[in-house]
Coordinates of C-alpha atoms in Angstrom, one line a residue:
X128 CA 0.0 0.0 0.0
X129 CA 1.4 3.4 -1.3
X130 CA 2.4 5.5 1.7
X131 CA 4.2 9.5 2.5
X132 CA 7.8 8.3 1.8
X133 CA 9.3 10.8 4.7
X134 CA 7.3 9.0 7.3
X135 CA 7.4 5.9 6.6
X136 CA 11.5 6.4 6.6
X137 CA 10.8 8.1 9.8
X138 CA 9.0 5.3 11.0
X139 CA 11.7 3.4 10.2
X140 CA 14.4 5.7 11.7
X141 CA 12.2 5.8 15.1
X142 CA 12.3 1.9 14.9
X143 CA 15.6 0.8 14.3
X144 CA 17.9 3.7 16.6
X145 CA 17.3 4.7 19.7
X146 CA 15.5 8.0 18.6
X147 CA 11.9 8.0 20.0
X148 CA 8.1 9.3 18.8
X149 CA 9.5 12.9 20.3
X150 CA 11.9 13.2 17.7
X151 CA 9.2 12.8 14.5
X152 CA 9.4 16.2 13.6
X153 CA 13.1 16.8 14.3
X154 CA 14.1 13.9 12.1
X155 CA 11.7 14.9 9.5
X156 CA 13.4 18.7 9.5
X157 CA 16.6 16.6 9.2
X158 CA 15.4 14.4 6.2
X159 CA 14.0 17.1 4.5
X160 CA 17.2 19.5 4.8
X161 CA 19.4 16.4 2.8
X162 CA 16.6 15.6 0.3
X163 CA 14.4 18.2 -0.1
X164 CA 11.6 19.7 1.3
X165 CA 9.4 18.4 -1.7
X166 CA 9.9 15.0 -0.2
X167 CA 7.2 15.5 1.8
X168 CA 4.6 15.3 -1.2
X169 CA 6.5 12.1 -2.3
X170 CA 4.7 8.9 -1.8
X171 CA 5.8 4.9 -1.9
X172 CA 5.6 1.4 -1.9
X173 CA 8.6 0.5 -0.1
X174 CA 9.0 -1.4 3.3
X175 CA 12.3 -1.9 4.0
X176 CA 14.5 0.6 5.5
X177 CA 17.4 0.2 2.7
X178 CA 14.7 0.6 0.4
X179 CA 13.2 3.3 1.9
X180 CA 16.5 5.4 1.7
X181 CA 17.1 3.9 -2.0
X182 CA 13.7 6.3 -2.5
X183 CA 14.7 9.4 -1.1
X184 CA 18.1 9.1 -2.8
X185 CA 16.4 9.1 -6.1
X186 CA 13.7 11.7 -5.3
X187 CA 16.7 14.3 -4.4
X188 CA 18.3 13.3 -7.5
X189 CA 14.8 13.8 -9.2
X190 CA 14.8 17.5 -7.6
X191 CA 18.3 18.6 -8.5
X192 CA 19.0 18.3 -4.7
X193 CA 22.1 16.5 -5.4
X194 CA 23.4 15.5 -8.9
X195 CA 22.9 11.6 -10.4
X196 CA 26.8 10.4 -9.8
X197 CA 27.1 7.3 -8.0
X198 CA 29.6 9.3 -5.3
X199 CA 27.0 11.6 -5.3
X200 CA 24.3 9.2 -4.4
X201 CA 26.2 7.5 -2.0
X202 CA 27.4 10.4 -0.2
X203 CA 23.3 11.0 0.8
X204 CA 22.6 8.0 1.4
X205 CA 25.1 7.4 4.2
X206 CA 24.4 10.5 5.5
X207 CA 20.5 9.2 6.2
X208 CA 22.3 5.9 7.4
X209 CA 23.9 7.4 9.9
X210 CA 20.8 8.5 11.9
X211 CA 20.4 4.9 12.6
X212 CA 24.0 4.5 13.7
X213 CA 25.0 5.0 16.8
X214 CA 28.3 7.6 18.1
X215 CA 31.5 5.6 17.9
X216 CA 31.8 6.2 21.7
X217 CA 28.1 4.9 22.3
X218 CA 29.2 2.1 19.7
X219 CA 32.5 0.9 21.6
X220 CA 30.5 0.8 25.1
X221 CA 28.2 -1.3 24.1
X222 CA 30.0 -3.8 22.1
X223 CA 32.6 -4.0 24.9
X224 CA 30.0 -4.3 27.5
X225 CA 28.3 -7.1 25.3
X226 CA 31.2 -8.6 25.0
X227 CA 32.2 -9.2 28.7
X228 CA 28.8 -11.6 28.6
X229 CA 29.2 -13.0 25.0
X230 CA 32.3 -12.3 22.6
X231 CA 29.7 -14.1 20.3
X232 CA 26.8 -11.9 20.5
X233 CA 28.9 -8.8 21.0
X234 CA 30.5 -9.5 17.2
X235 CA 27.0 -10.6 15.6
X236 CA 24.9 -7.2 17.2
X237 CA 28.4 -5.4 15.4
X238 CA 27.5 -7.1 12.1
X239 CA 23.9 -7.2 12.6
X240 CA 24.4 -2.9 12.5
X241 CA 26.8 -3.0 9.5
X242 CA 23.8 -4.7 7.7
X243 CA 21.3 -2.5 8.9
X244 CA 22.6 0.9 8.3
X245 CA 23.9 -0.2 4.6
X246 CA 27.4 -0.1 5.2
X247 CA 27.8 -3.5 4.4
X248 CA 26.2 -3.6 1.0
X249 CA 24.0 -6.1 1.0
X250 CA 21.8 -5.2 -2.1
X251 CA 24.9 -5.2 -4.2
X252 CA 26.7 -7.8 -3.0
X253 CA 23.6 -10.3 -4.0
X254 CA 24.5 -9.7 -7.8
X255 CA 27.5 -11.1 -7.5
X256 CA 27.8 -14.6 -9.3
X257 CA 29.2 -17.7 -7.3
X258 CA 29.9 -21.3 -8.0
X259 CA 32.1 -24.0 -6.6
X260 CA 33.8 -25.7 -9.1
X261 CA 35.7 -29.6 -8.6
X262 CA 39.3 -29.8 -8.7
X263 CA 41.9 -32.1 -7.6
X264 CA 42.4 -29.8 -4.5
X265 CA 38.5 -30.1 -3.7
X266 CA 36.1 -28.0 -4.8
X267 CA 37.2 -24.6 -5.5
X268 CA 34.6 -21.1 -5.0
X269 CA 34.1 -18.7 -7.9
X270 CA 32.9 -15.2 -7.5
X271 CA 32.4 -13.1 -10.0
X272 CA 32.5 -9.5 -8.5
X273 CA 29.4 -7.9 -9.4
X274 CA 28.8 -6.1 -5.9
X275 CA 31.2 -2.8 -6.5
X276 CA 29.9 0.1 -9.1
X277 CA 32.2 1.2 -11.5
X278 CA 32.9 5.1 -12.0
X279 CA 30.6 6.6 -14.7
X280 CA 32.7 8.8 -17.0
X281 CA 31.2 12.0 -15.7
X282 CA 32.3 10.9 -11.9
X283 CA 35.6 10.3 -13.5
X284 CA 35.9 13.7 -15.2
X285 CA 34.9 15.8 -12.1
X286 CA 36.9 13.8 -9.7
X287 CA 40.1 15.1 -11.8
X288 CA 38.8 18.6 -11.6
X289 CA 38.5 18.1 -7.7
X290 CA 41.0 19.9 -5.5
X291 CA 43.4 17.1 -4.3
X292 CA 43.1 16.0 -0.9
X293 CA 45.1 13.6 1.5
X294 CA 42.8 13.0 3.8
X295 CA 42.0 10.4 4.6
X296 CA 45.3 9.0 3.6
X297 CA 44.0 6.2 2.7
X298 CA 40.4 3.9 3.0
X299 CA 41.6 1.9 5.7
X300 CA 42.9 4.7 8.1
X301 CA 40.9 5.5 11.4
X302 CA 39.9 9.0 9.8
X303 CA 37.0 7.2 7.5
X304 CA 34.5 7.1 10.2
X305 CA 32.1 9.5 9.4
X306 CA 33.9 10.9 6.8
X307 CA 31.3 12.6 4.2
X308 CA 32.9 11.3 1.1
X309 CA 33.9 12.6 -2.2
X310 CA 34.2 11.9 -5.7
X311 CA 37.2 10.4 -5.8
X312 CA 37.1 8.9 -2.2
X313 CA 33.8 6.6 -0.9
X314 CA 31.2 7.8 1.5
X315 CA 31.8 6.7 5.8
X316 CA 29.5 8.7 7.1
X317 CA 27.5 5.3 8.7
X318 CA 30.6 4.1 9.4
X319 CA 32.0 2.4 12.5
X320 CA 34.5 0.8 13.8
X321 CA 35.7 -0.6 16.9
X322 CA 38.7 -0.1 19.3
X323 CA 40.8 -3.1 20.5
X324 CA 43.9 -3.0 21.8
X325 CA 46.3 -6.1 20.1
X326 CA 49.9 -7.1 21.2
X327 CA 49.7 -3.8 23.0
X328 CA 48.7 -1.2 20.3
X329 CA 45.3 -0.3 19.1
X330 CA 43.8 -1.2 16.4
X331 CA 40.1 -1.5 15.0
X332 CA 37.7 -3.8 14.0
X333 CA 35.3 -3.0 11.0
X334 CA 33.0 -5.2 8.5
X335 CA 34.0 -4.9 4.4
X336 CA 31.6 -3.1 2.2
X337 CA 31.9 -5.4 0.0
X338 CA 32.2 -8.5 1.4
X339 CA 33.4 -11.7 -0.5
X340 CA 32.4 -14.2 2.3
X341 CA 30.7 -14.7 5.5
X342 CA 31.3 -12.5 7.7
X343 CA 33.8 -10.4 6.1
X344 CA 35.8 -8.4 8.3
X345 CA 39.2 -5.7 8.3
X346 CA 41.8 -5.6 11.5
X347 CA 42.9 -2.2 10.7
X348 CA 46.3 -0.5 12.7
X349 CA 45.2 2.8 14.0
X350 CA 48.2 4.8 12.6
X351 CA 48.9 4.6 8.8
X352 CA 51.7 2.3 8.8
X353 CA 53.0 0.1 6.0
X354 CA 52.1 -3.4 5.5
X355 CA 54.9 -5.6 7.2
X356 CA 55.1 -9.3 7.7
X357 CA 57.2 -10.1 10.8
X358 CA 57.1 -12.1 13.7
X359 CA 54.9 -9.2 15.3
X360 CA 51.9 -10.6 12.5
X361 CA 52.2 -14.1 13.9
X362 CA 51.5 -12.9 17.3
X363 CA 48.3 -10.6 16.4
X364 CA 46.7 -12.6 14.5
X365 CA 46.6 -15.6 16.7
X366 CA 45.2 -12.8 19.1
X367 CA 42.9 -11.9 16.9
X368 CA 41.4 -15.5 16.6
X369 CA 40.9 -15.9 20.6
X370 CA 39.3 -12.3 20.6
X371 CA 37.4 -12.4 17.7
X372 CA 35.8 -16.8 18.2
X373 CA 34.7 -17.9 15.1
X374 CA 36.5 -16.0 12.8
X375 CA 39.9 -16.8 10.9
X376 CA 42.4 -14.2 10.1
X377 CA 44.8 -13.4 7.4
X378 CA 47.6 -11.2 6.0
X379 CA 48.3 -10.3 2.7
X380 CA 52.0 -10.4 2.1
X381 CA 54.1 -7.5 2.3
X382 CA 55.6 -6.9 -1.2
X383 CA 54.3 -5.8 -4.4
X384 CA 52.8 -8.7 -7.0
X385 CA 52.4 -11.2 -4.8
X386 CA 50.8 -8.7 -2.3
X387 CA 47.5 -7.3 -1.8
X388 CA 45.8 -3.8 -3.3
X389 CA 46.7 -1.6 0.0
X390 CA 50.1 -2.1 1.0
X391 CA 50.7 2.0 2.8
X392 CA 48.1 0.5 6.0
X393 CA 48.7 -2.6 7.9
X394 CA 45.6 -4.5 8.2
X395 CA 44.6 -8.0 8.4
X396 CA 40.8 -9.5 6.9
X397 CA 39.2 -12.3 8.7
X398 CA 35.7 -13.5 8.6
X399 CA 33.2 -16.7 9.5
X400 CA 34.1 -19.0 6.1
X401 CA 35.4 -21.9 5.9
X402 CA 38.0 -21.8 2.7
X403 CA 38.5 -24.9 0.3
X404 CA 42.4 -24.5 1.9
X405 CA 41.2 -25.0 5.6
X406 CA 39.6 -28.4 4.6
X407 CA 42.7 -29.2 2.3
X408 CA 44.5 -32.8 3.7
X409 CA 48.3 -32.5 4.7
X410 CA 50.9 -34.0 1.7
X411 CA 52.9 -35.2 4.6
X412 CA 53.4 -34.5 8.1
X413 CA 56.5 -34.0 10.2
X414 CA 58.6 -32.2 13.5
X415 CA 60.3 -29.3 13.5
X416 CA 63.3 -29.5 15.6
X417 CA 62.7 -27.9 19.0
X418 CA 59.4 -28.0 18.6
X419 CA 57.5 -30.8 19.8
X420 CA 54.4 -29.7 20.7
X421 CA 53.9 -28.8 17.3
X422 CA 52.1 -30.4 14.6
X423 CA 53.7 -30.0 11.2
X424 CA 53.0 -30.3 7.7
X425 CA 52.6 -29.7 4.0
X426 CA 49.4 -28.6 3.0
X427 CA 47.9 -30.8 -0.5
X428 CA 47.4 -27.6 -2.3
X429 CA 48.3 -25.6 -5.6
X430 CA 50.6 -23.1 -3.3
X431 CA 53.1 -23.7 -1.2
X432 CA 51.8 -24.6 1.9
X433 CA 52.7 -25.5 5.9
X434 CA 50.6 -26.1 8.1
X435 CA 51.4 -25.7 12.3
X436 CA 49.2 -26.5 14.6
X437 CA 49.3 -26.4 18.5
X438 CA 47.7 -25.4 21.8
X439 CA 51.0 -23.4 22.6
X440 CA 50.6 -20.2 21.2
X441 CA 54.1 -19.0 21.8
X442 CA 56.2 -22.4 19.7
X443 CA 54.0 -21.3 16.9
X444 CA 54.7 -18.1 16.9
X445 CA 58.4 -18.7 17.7
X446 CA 58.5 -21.6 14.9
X447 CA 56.2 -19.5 12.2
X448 CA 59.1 -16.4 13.1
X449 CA 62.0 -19.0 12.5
X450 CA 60.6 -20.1 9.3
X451 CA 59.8 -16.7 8.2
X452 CA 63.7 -15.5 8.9
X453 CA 65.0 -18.8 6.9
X454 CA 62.4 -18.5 4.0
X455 CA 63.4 -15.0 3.7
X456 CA 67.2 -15.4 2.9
X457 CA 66.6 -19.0 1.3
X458 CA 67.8 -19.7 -2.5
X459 CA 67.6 -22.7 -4.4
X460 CA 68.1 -21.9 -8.3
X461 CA 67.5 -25.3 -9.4
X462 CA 63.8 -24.2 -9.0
X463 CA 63.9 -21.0 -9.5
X464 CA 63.9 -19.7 -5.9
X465 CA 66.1 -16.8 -4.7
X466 CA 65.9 -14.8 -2.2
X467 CA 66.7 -11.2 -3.4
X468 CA 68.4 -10.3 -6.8
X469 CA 70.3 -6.7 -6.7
X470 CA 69.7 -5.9 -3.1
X471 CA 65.9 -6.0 -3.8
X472 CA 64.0 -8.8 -1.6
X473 CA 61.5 -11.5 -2.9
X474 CA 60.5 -13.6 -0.3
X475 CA 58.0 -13.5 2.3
X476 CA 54.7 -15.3 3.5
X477 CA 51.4 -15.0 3.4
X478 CA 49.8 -16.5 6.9
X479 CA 46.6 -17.0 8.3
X480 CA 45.6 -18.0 11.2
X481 CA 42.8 -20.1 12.7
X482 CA 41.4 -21.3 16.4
X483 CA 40.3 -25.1 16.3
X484 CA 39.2 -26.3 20.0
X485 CA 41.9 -25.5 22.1
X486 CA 44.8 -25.3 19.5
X487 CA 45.9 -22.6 17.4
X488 CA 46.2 -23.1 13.7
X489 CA 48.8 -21.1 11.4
X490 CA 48.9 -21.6 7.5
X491 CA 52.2 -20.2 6.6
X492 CA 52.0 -20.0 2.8
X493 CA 55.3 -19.1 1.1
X494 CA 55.5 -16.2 -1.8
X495 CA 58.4 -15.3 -4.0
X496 CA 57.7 -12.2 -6.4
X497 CA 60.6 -12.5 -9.2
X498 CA 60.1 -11.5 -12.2
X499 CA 61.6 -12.7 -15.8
X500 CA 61.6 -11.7 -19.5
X501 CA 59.4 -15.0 -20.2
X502 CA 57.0 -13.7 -17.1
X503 CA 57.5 -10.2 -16.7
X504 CA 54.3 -9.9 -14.5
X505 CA 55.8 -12.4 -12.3
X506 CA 57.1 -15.6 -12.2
X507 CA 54.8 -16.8 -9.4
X508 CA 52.0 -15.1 -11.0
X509 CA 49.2 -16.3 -13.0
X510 CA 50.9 -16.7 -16.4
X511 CA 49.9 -14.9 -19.7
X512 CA 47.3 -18.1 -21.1
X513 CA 45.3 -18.2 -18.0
X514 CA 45.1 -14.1 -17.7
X515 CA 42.0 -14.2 -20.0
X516 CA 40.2 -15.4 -16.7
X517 CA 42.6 -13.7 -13.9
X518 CA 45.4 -11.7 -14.5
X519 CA 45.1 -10.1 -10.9
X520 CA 47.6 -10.3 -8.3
X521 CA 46.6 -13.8 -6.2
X522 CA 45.9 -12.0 -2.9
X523 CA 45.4 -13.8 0.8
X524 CA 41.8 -14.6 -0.2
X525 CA 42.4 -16.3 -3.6
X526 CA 45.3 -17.7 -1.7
X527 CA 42.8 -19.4 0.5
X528 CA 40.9 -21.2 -2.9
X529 CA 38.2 -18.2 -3.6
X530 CA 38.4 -16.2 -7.1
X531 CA 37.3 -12.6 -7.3
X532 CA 36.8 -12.5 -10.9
X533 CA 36.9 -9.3 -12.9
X534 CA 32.5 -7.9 -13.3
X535 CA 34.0 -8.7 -17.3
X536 CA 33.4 -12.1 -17.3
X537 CA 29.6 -12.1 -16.3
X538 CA 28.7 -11.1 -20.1
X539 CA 32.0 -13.0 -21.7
X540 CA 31.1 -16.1 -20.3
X541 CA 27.9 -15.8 -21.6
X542 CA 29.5 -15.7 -25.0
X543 CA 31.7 -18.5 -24.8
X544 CA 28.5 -20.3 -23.7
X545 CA 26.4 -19.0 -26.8
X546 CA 29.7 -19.9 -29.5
X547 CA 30.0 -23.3 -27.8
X548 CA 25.8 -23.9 -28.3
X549 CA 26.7 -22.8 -32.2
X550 CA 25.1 -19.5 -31.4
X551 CA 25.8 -16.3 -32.9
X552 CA 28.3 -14.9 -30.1
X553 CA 30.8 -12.4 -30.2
X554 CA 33.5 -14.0 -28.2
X555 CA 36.3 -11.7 -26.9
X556 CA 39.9 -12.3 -28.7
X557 CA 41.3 -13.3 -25.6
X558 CA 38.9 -15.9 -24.9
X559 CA 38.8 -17.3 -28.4
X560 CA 41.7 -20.0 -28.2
X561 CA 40.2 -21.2 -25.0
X562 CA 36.5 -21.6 -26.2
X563 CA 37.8 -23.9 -29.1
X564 CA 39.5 -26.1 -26.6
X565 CA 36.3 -26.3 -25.3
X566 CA 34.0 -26.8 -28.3
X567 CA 36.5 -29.5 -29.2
X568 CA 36.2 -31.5 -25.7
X569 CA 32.5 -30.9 -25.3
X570 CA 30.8 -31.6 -28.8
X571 CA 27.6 -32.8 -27.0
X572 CA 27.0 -29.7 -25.1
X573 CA 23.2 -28.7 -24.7
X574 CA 21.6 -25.7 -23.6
X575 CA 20.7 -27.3 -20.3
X576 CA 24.5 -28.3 -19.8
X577 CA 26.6 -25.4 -21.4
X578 CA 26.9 -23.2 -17.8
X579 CA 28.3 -26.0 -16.0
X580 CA 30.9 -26.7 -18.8
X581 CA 32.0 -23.2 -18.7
X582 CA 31.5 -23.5 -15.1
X583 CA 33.8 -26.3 -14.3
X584 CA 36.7 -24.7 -17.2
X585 CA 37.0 -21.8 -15.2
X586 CA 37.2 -23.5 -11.8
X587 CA 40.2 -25.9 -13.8
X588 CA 41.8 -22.5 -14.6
X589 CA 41.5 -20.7 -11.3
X590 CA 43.1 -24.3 -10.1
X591 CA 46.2 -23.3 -13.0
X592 CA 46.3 -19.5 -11.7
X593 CA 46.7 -21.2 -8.0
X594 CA 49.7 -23.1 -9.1
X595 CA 51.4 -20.7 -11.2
X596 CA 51.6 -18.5 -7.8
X597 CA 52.7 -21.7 -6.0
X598 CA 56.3 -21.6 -5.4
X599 CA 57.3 -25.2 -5.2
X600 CA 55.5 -26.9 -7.9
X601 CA 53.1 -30.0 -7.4
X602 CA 55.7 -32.2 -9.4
X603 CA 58.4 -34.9 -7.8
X604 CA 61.2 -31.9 -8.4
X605 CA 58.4 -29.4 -6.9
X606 CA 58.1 -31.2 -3.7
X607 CA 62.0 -32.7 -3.6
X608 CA 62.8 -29.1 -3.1
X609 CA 59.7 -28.1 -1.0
X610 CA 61.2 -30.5 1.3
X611 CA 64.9 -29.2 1.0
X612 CA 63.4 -26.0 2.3
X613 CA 61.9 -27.3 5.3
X614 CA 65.2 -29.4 5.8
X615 CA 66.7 -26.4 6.0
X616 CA 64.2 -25.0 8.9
X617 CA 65.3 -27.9 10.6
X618 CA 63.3 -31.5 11.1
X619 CA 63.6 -34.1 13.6
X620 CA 64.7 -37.5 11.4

């Protein structure tokens, strides 16, 4: 039933904040000063808060209130977010309050709000595609990333007539929340985050945007420091897991290629998934020398891979540090492993950590960024006839067996689909060698069969892009001098 759009989003407001019947006519004023006071006339079918906002976005956009950018429109509707948000301060005090009855229900009223205000995008992360796909590492997941909007050409155009600004100095830094937004940098007005102190510093606690999984957090330092992977990381982030129950938690490594997008603001992700590498079965299992209470092993997975688990928190971290230190000055050129070339370091690892019972779980996985004339993107990067799919850096979440596929392939794969059904198509160049090899191993492919074909290719690729960033390859030479490297660690006989 159609209904006055500014009080039913009142309404709404009143019902989901701690703002009372009193306020009506104060919140209305504030509405109508953002939107317009013609919203008042404006009438609507919606019933869902998020909705209801989605509507008074596009009537102030209708009125010339604000103009029809995508920055534009997101800069207004945080702002009428925010009145169901509560002060940081307010925020902290009850989440830590919470949280001295239930870590658990402290965390899931935190994510229940990052829903509810929209700052977790859960309208737009609902386009994105996923499918697992069978490999011989188990079943690999597939996103592609429909969830973030892509700059019009008119945002792009007035964002480089906009007055530079360094502030915030980056989208991870302390200085988001509440920040209005601008063209060229996205909207935190709703935004929150909470304070926590780790390994004696603080640092906050905020959901993604735009999540890729369950859950989908950011451990965020509160200073803008560069990314660094030392034995520091290994310490917070098995903090992290005892604060935080439920959740895993990851680094991106710390140099460029086989690192993540922000590398100026150290930050961890973590979330409530369960990755196709967490279920993954060990190759082989042994002892590190001087560490007995330990478990040990190699990981059966496209990467490079070792496993530690152990209810003593302090032999991981001293044994993830030690094979840190040794990975990060170890060479072996039969393989194509080295260390540094030119004073300019290679190695490094990207960990993640998980609680299981009473242990402590570490994946330590082990990255090399070289570079060649044959692979000049890297060498331990996917290579140039699988970029058609991914051409991306693999980050800690692809790391972990989960694509983020470029918003491209939604309509490409389509294509390939129509040219492999004998349909007229128009198959991108790149794609072309690939969707021949197809046609060739599929001649029977139906309609009713021709997605899951596709389907399954990609997840067989994705499995290729995974062992192209794998240092140690899953050949007898691969693992001969996977083990030569642990050797080196040190193992008890």
């Amino acid at each position: 039933m159609s209904k006055k759009l500014l009080d039913a989003f009142v309404s709404a407001v009143i019902d989901n904040s701690t703002f009372e019947e009193m306020d009506t006519i104060y919140l209305s004023n504030r509405v109508m000063a953002l939107v317009g006071e013609a919203v008042a006339e404006e009438d609507t079918e919606a019933e869902q808060l998020i909705d209801l906002k989605d509507d008074l976005v596009a009537v102030a956009v209708k009125n010339g209130k604000i103009g029809d950018t995508l920055a534009e429109q997101d800069i207004l509707g945080a702002e009428l977010m925010n009145l169901i948000t509560p002060a940081p301060s307010q925020l902290n005090r009850d989440f830590w309050t919470s949280y001295a009855s239930s870590p658990e229900q402290a965390v899931a009223d935190f994510y229940q709000l990052s829903q509810k205000n929209d700052y977790i995008k859960v309208k737009a992360i609902a386009k994105n595609i996923a499918f697992k796909a069978p490999t011989a590492y188990g079943d690999l997941e597939i996103t592609i990333n429909l969830s973030k909007p892509e700059k019009d050409p008119k945002e792009i155009a007035a964002a480089k007539k906009a007055k530079n600004s360094n502030y915030p100095a980056c989208q991870l830094c302390m200085e988001n929340e509440g920040y209005q937004g601008r063209l060229d940098h996205p909207a935190r007005t709703n935004h929150r985050i909470i304070r926590f102190d780790l390994a004696g510093q603080e640092w906050g606690f905020q959901y993604s945007p735009y999540a890729y999984f369950n859950e989908h957090c950011i451990f965020l330092h509160s200073q803008h420091l560069p990314m660094a992977i030392s034995r520091l990381t290994f310490e917070r982030l098995l903090d992290i897991v005892e604060t935080f129950p439920g959740y895993f938690a990851g680094s991106n490594a710390d140099l460029p290629i086989v690192g993540g997008s922000i590398l100026t603001h150290d930050h961890y992700q973590g979330g409530r998934h369960t990755f196709p590498m967490e279920i993954a079965e060990l190759d082989c299992s042994f002892t590190f020398s001087g560490f007995d209470e330990v478990e040990a092993g190699i990981v059966k997975w496209p990467m490079s891979v070792i496993r530690l688990r152990s209810e003593k928190k302090e032999q991981l971290i001293e044994l993830a540090d030690k094979i840190l230190q040794v990975w990060r000055t170890y060479s072996d050129p039969s393989v194509q492993v080295l260390a540094e070339s030119e004073g300019e370091p290679h190695h490094t690892i990207t960990p993640i950590a998980r609680r299981k019972d009473e242990s402590f779980e570490l994946d330590l996985v082990l990255r090399d960024n070289q570079t060649s004339p044959e692979h000049p993107d890297g060498i331990y990067h996917p290579h140039r006839d699988v970029q058609h799919i991914k051409k991306e850096n693999i980050g800690l979440i692809e790391v972990m067996g989960l694509a983020i596929l470029p918003p491209r392939l939604k309509e490409e794969l389509k294509q390939v689909e129509l040219f492999l059904l004998g349909e007229d198509c128009q198959v991108a160049a790149y794609h072309k060698e690939w969707a021949n090899q197809l046609k060739d191993q599929n001649p029977d492919v139906t309609a009713e069969t021709v997605e899951g074909v596709v389907q399954a290719s990609v997840g067989q690729i994705f499995s290729r892009v995974l062992e192209d960033a794998g240092v140690y390859k899953r050949t007898e030479e691969g693992q001969e001098a996977f083990m030569r490297f642990v050797q080196s660690v040190g193992i008890q006989p």
